[in-house]
Structure formats: C-alpha cells, structure tokens
CSV table of C-alpha atoms in Angstrom, one decimal:
chain,number,residue,atom,x,y,z
A,1,MET,CA,-180.8,-93.9,-68.6
A,2,ARG,CA,-184.3,-93.2,-67.1
A,3,VAL,CA,-184.5,-89.9,-65.1
A,4,SER,CA,-187.2,-88.1,-63.3
A,5,VAL,CA,-187.4,-84.7,-62.2
A,6,VAL,CA,-189.0,-83.9,-58.9
A,7,GLY,CA,-190.1,-80.2,-58.4
A,8,ALA,CA,-189.8,-79.7,-62.2
A,9,SER,CA,-192.1,-76.4,-62.4
A,10,GLY,CA,-189.6,-73.9,-60.8
A,11,TYR,CA,-187.0,-72.3,-62.8
A,12,THR,CA,-184.0,-74.6,-62.0
A,13,GLY,CA,-186.3,-77.7,-62.8
A,14,GLY,CA,-187.1,-76.3,-66.3
A,15,GLU,CA,-183.6,-75.8,-67.0
A,16,ALA,CA,-183.0,-79.4,-66.1
A,17,LEU,CA,-185.8,-80.5,-68.3
A,18,ARG,CA,-184.5,-78.4,-71.2
A,19,LEU,CA,-181.0,-79.7,-71.0
A,20,LEU,CA,-182.1,-83.3,-70.2
A,21,LEU,CA,-184.5,-83.4,-73.4
A,22,GLY,CA,-181.5,-82.6,-75.7
A,23,HIS,CA,-179.4,-85.4,-74.0
A,24,PRO,CA,-179.2,-88.4,-76.1
A,25,GLN,CA,-178.4,-90.8,-73.6
A,26,VAL,CA,-181.4,-89.8,-71.1
A,27,THR,CA,-185.0,-90.5,-71.1
A,28,ILE,CA,-187.2,-88.4,-68.8
A,29,HIS,CA,-189.7,-90.7,-67.2
A,30,GLN,CA,-191.6,-88.4,-64.8
A,31,VAL,CA,-191.8,-84.9,-63.8
A,32,THR,CA,-193.6,-83.6,-60.5
A,33,SER,CA,-195.3,-80.6,-59.4
A,34,GLU,CA,-197.9,-80.6,-56.6
A,35,SER,CA,-199.7,-77.5,-57.7
A,36,ASN,CA,-199.6,-78.4,-61.6
A,37,ALA,CA,-200.3,-82.1,-61.4
A,38,GLY,CA,-202.1,-83.2,-64.5
A,39,LYS,CA,-200.9,-80.2,-66.6
A,40,LEU,CA,-198.7,-80.4,-69.7
A,41,VAL,CA,-195.1,-79.2,-68.8
A,42,HIS,CA,-195.2,-76.3,-71.3
A,43,VAL,CA,-197.7,-74.6,-69.1
A,44,THR,CA,-195.3,-73.5,-66.6
A,45,HIS,CA,-192.1,-73.8,-69.3
A,46,PRO,CA,-193.6,-72.4,-72.4
A,47,ASN,CA,-189.9,-72.7,-73.9
A,48,LEU,CA,-190.5,-76.5,-74.1
A,49,ARG,CA,-193.7,-76.4,-76.3
A,50,GLY,CA,-193.5,-79.0,-78.7
A,51,ALA,CA,-190.6,-80.7,-77.3
A,52,THR,CA,-192.3,-82.9,-74.8
A,53,LYS,CA,-195.5,-84.3,-74.1
A,54,LEU,CA,-194.9,-85.0,-70.5
A,55,LYS,CA,-197.3,-84.0,-67.7
A,56,TYR,CA,-196.8,-83.2,-64.3
A,57,SER,CA,-197.5,-85.8,-61.6
A,58,SER,CA,-197.8,-85.9,-57.9
A,59,ILE,CA,-194.6,-86.6,-55.9
A,60,LYS,CA,-196.5,-89.7,-54.3
A,61,ASP,CA,-196.9,-91.4,-57.8
A,62,LEU,CA,-193.0,-91.3,-58.5
A,63,GLU,CA,-192.0,-94.8,-59.8
A,64,PRO,CA,-188.4,-96.2,-59.8
A,65,VAL,CA,-185.8,-94.8,-62.3
A,66,ASP,CA,-181.9,-94.8,-62.7
A,67,CYS,CA,-181.6,-91.2,-61.4
A,68,LEU,CA,-183.7,-88.6,-59.5
A,69,PHE,CA,-183.0,-85.1,-59.9
A,70,ILE,CA,-184.5,-83.3,-57.0
A,71,CYS,CA,-185.5,-79.6,-57.5
A,72,LEU,CA,-187.4,-79.0,-54.3
A,73,PRO,CA,-186.9,-75.8,-52.2
A,74,ASN,CA,-184.5,-75.9,-49.6
A,75,GLY,CA,-185.4,-78.1,-46.5
A,76,LEU,CA,-187.9,-80.4,-48.5
A,77,SER,CA,-185.8,-83.1,-49.5
A,78,GLN,CA,-184.5,-84.2,-46.3
A,79,ASP,CA,-187.9,-85.2,-45.0
A,80,ARG,CA,-188.4,-87.6,-48.1
A,81,MET,CA,-184.8,-88.7,-48.6
A,82,GLU,CA,-185.4,-92.2,-47.2
A,83,ALA,CA,-188.3,-92.7,-49.9
A,84,PHE,CA,-186.1,-91.1,-52.7
A,85,LEU,CA,-183.2,-93.7,-51.8
A,86,ASN,CA,-185.7,-96.5,-52.6
A,87,LEU,CA,-186.6,-95.3,-55.9
A,88,ALA,CA,-183.1,-94.5,-57.5
A,89,PRO,CA,-179.6,-95.6,-57.2
A,90,ARG,CA,-178.5,-92.2,-58.0
A,91,ILE,CA,-179.7,-88.9,-56.7
A,92,ILE,CA,-178.8,-85.4,-57.5
A,93,ASP,CA,-180.4,-83.0,-55.0
A,94,PHE,CA,-180.4,-79.4,-56.3
A,95,GLY,CA,-181.3,-77.8,-53.0
A,96,ALA,CA,-179.2,-76.9,-50.1
A,97,ASP,CA,-180.1,-79.9,-47.7
A,98,TYR,CA,-176.8,-81.8,-48.2
A,99,ARG,CA,-174.3,-79.2,-49.4
A,100,LEU,CA,-172.7,-78.6,-46.1
A,101,ARG,CA,-170.6,-81.1,-44.1
A,102,ASP,CA,-170.9,-79.0,-40.8
A,103,LEU,CA,-174.4,-79.3,-39.2
A,104,ALA,CA,-173.7,-76.3,-37.0
A,105,ASP,CA,-173.3,-74.4,-40.1
A,106,TYR,CA,-176.5,-75.5,-41.5
A,107,GLU,CA,-178.5,-74.6,-38.5
A,108,LYS,CA,-176.7,-71.2,-38.3
A,109,TYR,CA,-177.4,-70.4,-42.1
A,110,TYR,CA,-180.9,-72.1,-42.5
A,111,GLY,CA,-182.3,-71.5,-39.1
A,112,GLU,CA,-183.4,-75.1,-38.4
A,113,LYS,CA,-182.0,-78.4,-37.3
A,114,HIS,CA,-181.4,-80.8,-40.0
A,115,ARG,CA,-184.1,-83.3,-40.0
A,116,ALA,CA,-182.1,-86.3,-41.5
A,117,PRO,CA,-178.3,-85.9,-40.4
A,118,GLN,CA,-177.7,-89.4,-41.1
A,119,HIS,CA,-177.2,-88.6,-44.8
A,120,ILE,CA,-174.7,-85.6,-44.1
A,121,GLY,CA,-171.4,-86.4,-45.4
A,122,LYS,CA,-172.8,-89.2,-47.9
A,123,PHE,CA,-173.3,-86.6,-50.7
A,124,ILE,CA,-170.5,-85.4,-52.7
A,125,TYR,CA,-170.3,-81.7,-53.4
A,126,GLY,CA,-171.4,-81.1,-57.1
A,127,CYS,CA,-168.7,-79.1,-58.4
A,128,PRO,CA,-166.7,-81.0,-61.0
A,129,GLU,CA,-163.9,-78.6,-61.1
A,130,LEU,CA,-163.1,-79.5,-57.4
A,131,HIS,CA,-164.6,-82.9,-57.0
A,132,ARG,CA,-164.3,-84.7,-60.4
A,133,GLU,CA,-163.0,-88.1,-59.3
A,134,GLU,CA,-165.4,-88.3,-56.3
A,135,ILE,CA,-168.4,-87.6,-58.3
A,136,ARG,CA,-167.3,-90.2,-60.7
A,137,ALA,CA,-167.7,-92.6,-58.0
A,138,ALA,CA,-170.5,-91.2,-56.3
A,139,THR,CA,-174.2,-92.1,-56.1
A,140,LEU,CA,-175.2,-89.1,-54.0
A,141,VAL,CA,-174.3,-85.6,-55.4
A,142,SER,CA,-175.5,-82.4,-53.9
A,143,GLY,CA,-176.4,-79.3,-56.0
A,144,CYS,CA,-174.1,-76.0,-55.5
A,145,GLY,CA,-175.5,-72.5,-54.6
A,146,CYS,CA,-175.3,-70.2,-57.5
A,147,ILE,CA,-173.5,-67.6,-55.9
A,148,ALA,CA,-171.4,-70.0,-54.2
A,149,THR,CA,-170.3,-71.6,-57.6
A,150,SER,CA,-169.3,-68.1,-59.2
A,151,ALA,CA,-166.9,-67.6,-56.4
A,152,ILE,CA,-165.6,-71.0,-55.5
A,153,VAL,CA,-164.6,-71.9,-58.7
A,154,ALA,CA,-163.2,-68.4,-59.4
A,155,LEU,CA,-161.2,-68.2,-56.2
A,156,TYR,CA,-160.0,-72.0,-55.5
A,157,PRO,CA,-156.7,-72.0,-57.4
A,158,LEU,CA,-155.7,-68.9,-55.6
A,159,PHE,CA,-156.5,-70.5,-52.1
A,160,ALA,CA,-155.4,-73.9,-53.1
A,161,ALA,CA,-152.0,-72.3,-53.8
A,162,GLY,CA,-151.8,-70.8,-50.4
A,163,ILE,CA,-150.9,-67.5,-51.5
A,164,VAL,CA,-153.9,-65.3,-50.0
A,165,LYS,CA,-153.0,-63.1,-47.2
A,166,ASP,CA,-154.7,-63.6,-43.9
A,167,ASN,CA,-156.7,-66.6,-45.8
A,168,SER,CA,-159.6,-63.9,-46.2
A,169,VAL,CA,-161.6,-63.0,-49.3
A,170,MET,CA,-164.4,-60.1,-49.8
A,171,ILE,CA,-166.9,-61.0,-52.6
A,172,ASP,CA,-169.7,-58.7,-54.0
A,173,ALA,CA,-172.2,-60.6,-55.9
A,174,LYS,CA,-174.7,-59.0,-58.3
A,175,VAL,CA,-177.6,-61.4,-59.0
A,176,GLY,CA,-180.4,-61.7,-61.5
A,177,SER,CA,-184.0,-62.1,-60.4
A,178,SER,CA,-184.4,-65.8,-61.4
A,179,ALA,CA,-182.2,-66.8,-58.4
A,180,ALA,CA,-184.9,-65.9,-56.3
A,181,GLY,CA,-187.0,-68.9,-57.8
A,182,ALA,CA,-190.4,-68.7,-59.5
A,183,SER,CA,-192.7,-67.9,-56.4
A,184,PRO,CA,-193.3,-64.2,-56.5
A,185,SER,CA,-192.6,-62.2,-53.6
A,186,LEU,CA,-192.6,-58.1,-53.2
A,187,GLY,CA,-188.9,-58.2,-53.9
A,188,SER,CA,-189.3,-59.9,-57.3
A,189,HIS,CA,-192.5,-57.8,-58.1
A,190,HIS,CA,-191.6,-56.1,-61.5
A,191,PRO,CA,-192.2,-52.5,-60.3
A,192,GLU,CA,-189.9,-53.0,-57.4
A,193,ARG,CA,-187.3,-54.9,-59.1
A,194,ALA,CA,-187.0,-53.0,-62.5
A,195,GLY,CA,-184.2,-50.7,-62.8
A,196,SER,CA,-182.9,-51.5,-59.1
A,197,LEU,CA,-179.5,-52.1,-57.6
A,198,ARG,CA,-180.5,-53.1,-54.1
A,199,SER,CA,-178.4,-54.9,-51.6
A,200,PHE,CA,-180.5,-57.7,-50.1
A,201,LYS,CA,-178.1,-59.4,-48.2
A,202,PRO,CA,-175.2,-57.0,-47.0
A,203,THR,CA,-174.0,-59.7,-44.4
A,204,GLY,CA,-174.8,-63.4,-43.3
A,205,HIS,CA,-175.6,-64.6,-46.8
A,206,ARG,CA,-176.4,-68.6,-46.8
A,207,HIS,CA,-173.7,-69.1,-49.3
A,208,VAL,CA,-170.9,-68.2,-46.9
A,209,ALA,CA,-171.1,-71.5,-45.2
A,210,GLU,CA,-170.6,-73.3,-48.8
A,211,ILE,CA,-167.6,-70.9,-49.8
A,212,SER,CA,-165.6,-71.2,-46.7
A,213,GLU,CA,-166.1,-74.7,-46.7
A,214,GLN,CA,-165.0,-75.6,-50.1
A,215,LEU,CA,-162.0,-73.0,-50.1
A,216,THR,CA,-160.6,-74.6,-47.0
A,217,ASN,CA,-156.8,-75.1,-47.4
A,218,GLN,CA,-153.8,-75.6,-45.8
A,219,ASN,CA,-154.1,-72.5,-43.8
A,220,GLY,CA,-157.7,-73.7,-42.5
A,221,LYS,CA,-161.0,-72.3,-43.3
A,222,PRO,CA,-161.0,-68.8,-44.8
A,223,GLN,CA,-162.8,-65.6,-43.5
A,224,VAL,CA,-165.4,-65.0,-46.4
A,225,TYR,CA,-167.0,-61.6,-46.6
A,226,LEU,CA,-169.9,-61.8,-49.0
A,227,THR,CA,-172.6,-59.0,-49.9
A,228,ALA,CA,-175.2,-59.9,-52.4
A,229,THR,CA,-177.0,-57.1,-54.7
A,230,SER,CA,-180.0,-57.8,-56.7
A,231,THR,CA,-180.1,-56.4,-60.4
A,232,ASP,CA,-183.1,-56.0,-62.6
A,233,ALA,CA,-181.6,-58.8,-65.1
A,234,VAL,CA,-183.5,-62.1,-65.3
A,235,ARG,CA,-180.5,-64.3,-65.4
A,236,GLY,CA,-176.7,-64.1,-64.5
A,237,ILE,CA,-174.3,-63.4,-61.6
A,238,LEU,CA,-171.1,-61.4,-61.6
A,239,SER,CA,-169.1,-61.8,-58.7
A,240,THR,CA,-166.2,-59.6,-57.9
A,241,SER,CA,-163.7,-61.0,-55.3
A,242,GLN,CA,-160.8,-59.0,-53.7
A,243,ILE,CA,-157.8,-60.9,-52.0
A,244,PHE,CA,-154.8,-59.6,-51.0
A,245,LEU,CA,-151.3,-61.6,-51.5
A,246,LYS,CA,-148.9,-62.8,-48.8
A,247,ASN,CA,-146.0,-62.0,-51.4
A,248,ASN,CA,-146.4,-59.9,-54.4
A,249,LEU,CA,-147.0,-61.8,-57.8
A,250,ASN,CA,-147.1,-60.5,-61.2
A,251,ASP,CA,-149.9,-61.0,-63.8
A,252,LEU,CA,-148.2,-63.7,-65.6
A,253,GLU,CA,-147.6,-65.6,-62.1
A,254,ILE,CA,-151.6,-65.1,-61.5
A,255,ARG,CA,-152.4,-66.3,-65.0
A,256,THR,CA,-150.0,-69.3,-64.7
A,257,ILE,CA,-151.9,-70.3,-61.6
A,258,TYR,CA,-155.2,-70.2,-63.3
A,259,ARG,CA,-153.8,-72.0,-66.5
A,260,ASP,CA,-152.3,-74.7,-64.6
A,261,TYR,CA,-155.3,-75.5,-62.6
A,262,TYR,CA,-157.9,-75.1,-65.2
A,263,LYS,CA,-156.1,-75.8,-68.4
A,264,ASP,CA,-158.3,-79.2,-69.0
A,265,GLU,CA,-161.6,-77.9,-67.8
A,266,PRO,CA,-164.3,-77.7,-70.5
A,267,PHE,CA,-166.3,-75.1,-69.1
A,268,VAL,CA,-163.7,-72.7,-67.5
A,269,ARG,CA,-162.8,-69.9,-69.7
A,270,ILE,CA,-160.1,-67.2,-68.5
A,271,VAL,CA,-161.2,-63.9,-69.9
A,272,LYS,CA,-158.7,-61.3,-69.6
A,273,GLU,CA,-158.1,-59.1,-72.7
A,274,SER,CA,-155.9,-56.1,-73.3
A,275,LYS,CA,-158.2,-54.4,-75.8
A,276,GLY,CA,-161.8,-54.2,-76.7
A,277,ILE,CA,-164.8,-53.8,-74.6
A,278,TYR,CA,-165.2,-57.4,-73.5
A,279,ARG,CA,-161.8,-57.5,-71.3
A,280,TYR,CA,-163.5,-59.1,-68.4
A,281,PRO,CA,-166.5,-61.6,-67.9
A,282,GLU,CA,-169.8,-60.4,-68.8
A,283,PRO,CA,-172.8,-62.4,-67.5
A,284,LYS,CA,-175.0,-61.7,-70.7
A,285,TYR,CA,-172.3,-63.8,-72.8
A,286,VAL,CA,-172.8,-66.8,-70.8
A,287,ILE,CA,-176.6,-66.9,-70.4
A,288,GLY,CA,-178.0,-70.3,-71.2
A,289,THR,CA,-174.4,-72.0,-71.2
A,290,ASN,CA,-172.7,-74.1,-68.8
A,291,PHE,CA,-169.6,-71.8,-68.8
A,292,ILE,CA,-167.9,-69.7,-66.0
A,293,ASP,CA,-165.7,-67.0,-67.2
A,294,ILE,CA,-162.9,-65.8,-64.8
A,295,GLY,CA,-160.9,-62.5,-65.2
A,296,TYR,CA,-158.8,-60.9,-62.6
A,297,GLU,CA,-156.6,-57.8,-62.4
A,298,VAL,CA,-153.3,-57.4,-60.1
A,299,GLU,CA,-152.7,-54.3,-58.4
A,300,PRO,CA,-149.0,-54.5,-57.7
A,301,GLU,CA,-148.5,-51.5,-55.6
A,302,THR,CA,-150.9,-53.1,-52.8
A,303,GLY,CA,-150.6,-56.8,-53.8
A,304,ARG,CA,-154.5,-56.9,-54.5
A,305,VAL,CA,-156.0,-59.1,-56.7
A,306,VAL,CA,-159.7,-58.5,-58.1
A,307,VAL,CA,-161.3,-61.7,-59.5
A,308,ILE,CA,-164.4,-61.6,-61.7
A,309,SER,CA,-166.4,-64.3,-62.6
A,310,ALA,CA,-169.7,-64.5,-64.6
A,311,ILE,CA,-172.0,-67.3,-64.9
A,312,ASP,CA,-175.7,-68.2,-65.6
A,313,ASN,CA,-177.4,-68.9,-62.2
A,314,LEU,CA,-179.7,-71.4,-63.5
A,315,VAL,CA,-177.2,-73.2,-65.6
A,316,LYS,CA,-173.7,-73.3,-64.3
A,317,GLY,CA,-175.2,-72.2,-61.0
A,318,SER,CA,-177.7,-75.1,-60.8
A,319,ALA,CA,-179.0,-77.4,-63.7
A,320,GLY,CA,-176.0,-77.6,-65.9
A,321,HIS,CA,-173.7,-78.4,-62.8
A,322,ALA,CA,-175.9,-81.3,-62.1
A,323,ILE,CA,-176.0,-82.6,-65.7
A,324,GLN,CA,-172.1,-82.3,-65.7
A,325,SER,CA,-172.2,-84.3,-62.5
A,326,LEU,CA,-174.7,-87.0,-64.0
A,327,ASN,CA,-172.5,-87.3,-67.0
A,328,LEU,CA,-169.5,-88.1,-64.9
A,329,MET,CA,-171.5,-90.5,-62.5
A,330,SER,CA,-172.7,-92.3,-65.7
A,331,GLY,CA,-169.6,-92.5,-67.7
A,332,PHE,CA,-170.9,-90.2,-70.5
A,333,LYS,CA,-168.8,-87.6,-71.9
A,334,GLU,CA,-168.8,-84.9,-69.5
A,335,THR,CA,-170.0,-82.0,-72.1
A,336,THR,CA,-173.1,-84.2,-73.3
A,337,SER,CA,-176.2,-81.7,-73.7
A,338,LEU,CA,-174.2,-78.7,-72.5
A,339,GLU,CA,-172.3,-77.9,-75.5
A,340,PHE,CA,-174.2,-74.5,-76.3
A,341,LEU,CA,-171.9,-71.6,-76.6
A,342,GLY,CA,-174.4,-68.8,-76.0
A,343,LEU,CA,-175.4,-65.6,-78.3
A,344,HIS,CA,-173.9,-62.3,-79.3
A,345,PRO,CA,-175.6,-59.9,-79.4
A,346,VAL,CA,-178.1,-60.5,-76.6
C-alpha cells in the first residue's frame, strides 16, 4: 500500500511517519510540509535519521496513492477535501474538521462555519474500540481528539450500560505539552511551562463536543464537564473522571462491565492492582505505545466511581489510532506496527 502524509512536519505527522516506516505492508510515497519543502525529513524529526531519505514536498505536488494521512491543523483540510478525494480512495484526517456530525457543535466549539459540510457524516469516527466494523468498511475516517480519546474509551462501557446517574460526568485531563502542537507559543515556552500545573481550559474545551457525541446512549446525549490542565511533561494524558451510579454497584460488578466490553481489545488494559506503587494508570508507562490503560475506584457510600485513564497523546491519541484504523480498513492485522510495549523505567 502506498501512503502519503500531508503536513508531516508536525508532531502527529512525525509519529505517523515513525509508525508507518515500521509497517511491513506500507510504503511512504510522499510527505508534505510547505515550510520545509526540499528538506530531508530528519531535519524536523531527528529520531528518523537513517530510517528514510524522504524529502518534504509541497502539497500542490501530491500524486495519487492508496491512502492519504492528513495531518493539517484544524480547519485546513476542509478547504482541500475535494482535491484530496481525487488523489486517494482512502483518507484518514487527523484534524477536527470531520470528527463531529453536528454542524452547530462545530460552529460553537471551533468558532467558524464549516466550509465543506457536504462531507459531514461521510467520515467514520476513528475509534476502533467503538466503531471497529464501521471502520473496516470505511473509505473516510476522522482522527480523534487526544483528550477525547482518553475520556471516551475509559467511560464508554459505563454509559453504554446505562448505569450513570443523571447521564453526566466530570473530567479532569492533565495534558503534556506536545498536545499543543509543534508551533511555539507563549504557553509552550519552556520557562513558562516547566514545573507548571496550569489550568488552560477550565470550561468550554473543544473536546466536550466529541465526548458528548460519542457517549450518547439510551438516555440521550450526556452532560460533560471537562477541565484541562497543562503539565510540564512532553507526552501523555491522565484523565480522571467522576460519575455517580444510578444504583450502587460493587467493585466486581464494575470490573465485569469493563471486562465484558473490552476483553478482546488489543490495546485496552485494565489497571487496578491491590498492591504496589503502580496500582492505577500512569502516563509514562504508555509513552510511545498505542495502549490506553484504564483504572477505576468505587466509593460505595456515595455511589461515586472515579475512572482513571492514561494514553500517549501522540500515539493512541492520534497517529496510533489512525494506523489502527488503516489496518482495519485495509484488511491487515489490526496491531501491525503498533506492538511496542513501552519502557520501564523511564
């Protein structure tokens, strides 16, 4: 399969390249970057030095391939989608342009009208844990937001079971700096970021729309309260969510819900140990991997369940999810090029 990566000089584009270079059934045909055209890929991704001799080209020089990975900033792929559709029979768009089915939510959270609404609804939300069979049959797949991924996969079994009181959840997401992208800003400037725990979006985070849309269940669209906090880690997201149960369930009953829903998932690990210091998910032990680790704690006297999840925002939160979808769309083994287990200690 020939694949090209559009907007490959950013962090998610670089992760896509790293993973695709190790894929035995994929050849990377082209990579684009308007600001780096003509330069070798390792100029922006030094970890790929010696692994490829690819050079960046301009987006206007793209040639037909079997699949396009589009790693452009939010809002840019919709302006070129017609051209992209003429270049590849399969497209995986990492950005937010086609994640939402509700145009009103897109306008509310992204602050502009969608410029290619005719394609809304054609893209399958690229979360295999929720939409595996749809992705297998798809030609158009959207990427998932990184915070959204950490929350949706962790919470979906509980909402699908209809056991959540008031159909609502409160989420606190602690996010590494790479989630802000490769373009520098004051907020990502090292003297401002180092050693900090800064709440950058206490309310109104864009991923609320994704989370509420994907967690919609027999009781309707849930109420999602999301707070996002930046940390000085480079990679990783730790999401801590709180729900209350309609009727009290014990630890074993909650474990059974997760086990039954995710027992065959290759990248979901339930982490809940009775002893040791790694009793719950820890972001640094999923860095570089496509795993999502999920843990929980039940508070019997209140009916509260605290759900904890950890992912690498650039892998399971973006490029890894996308390659997992590519494997499904193409009939490859789902775990191909995604088998890395992580490191300890780090």
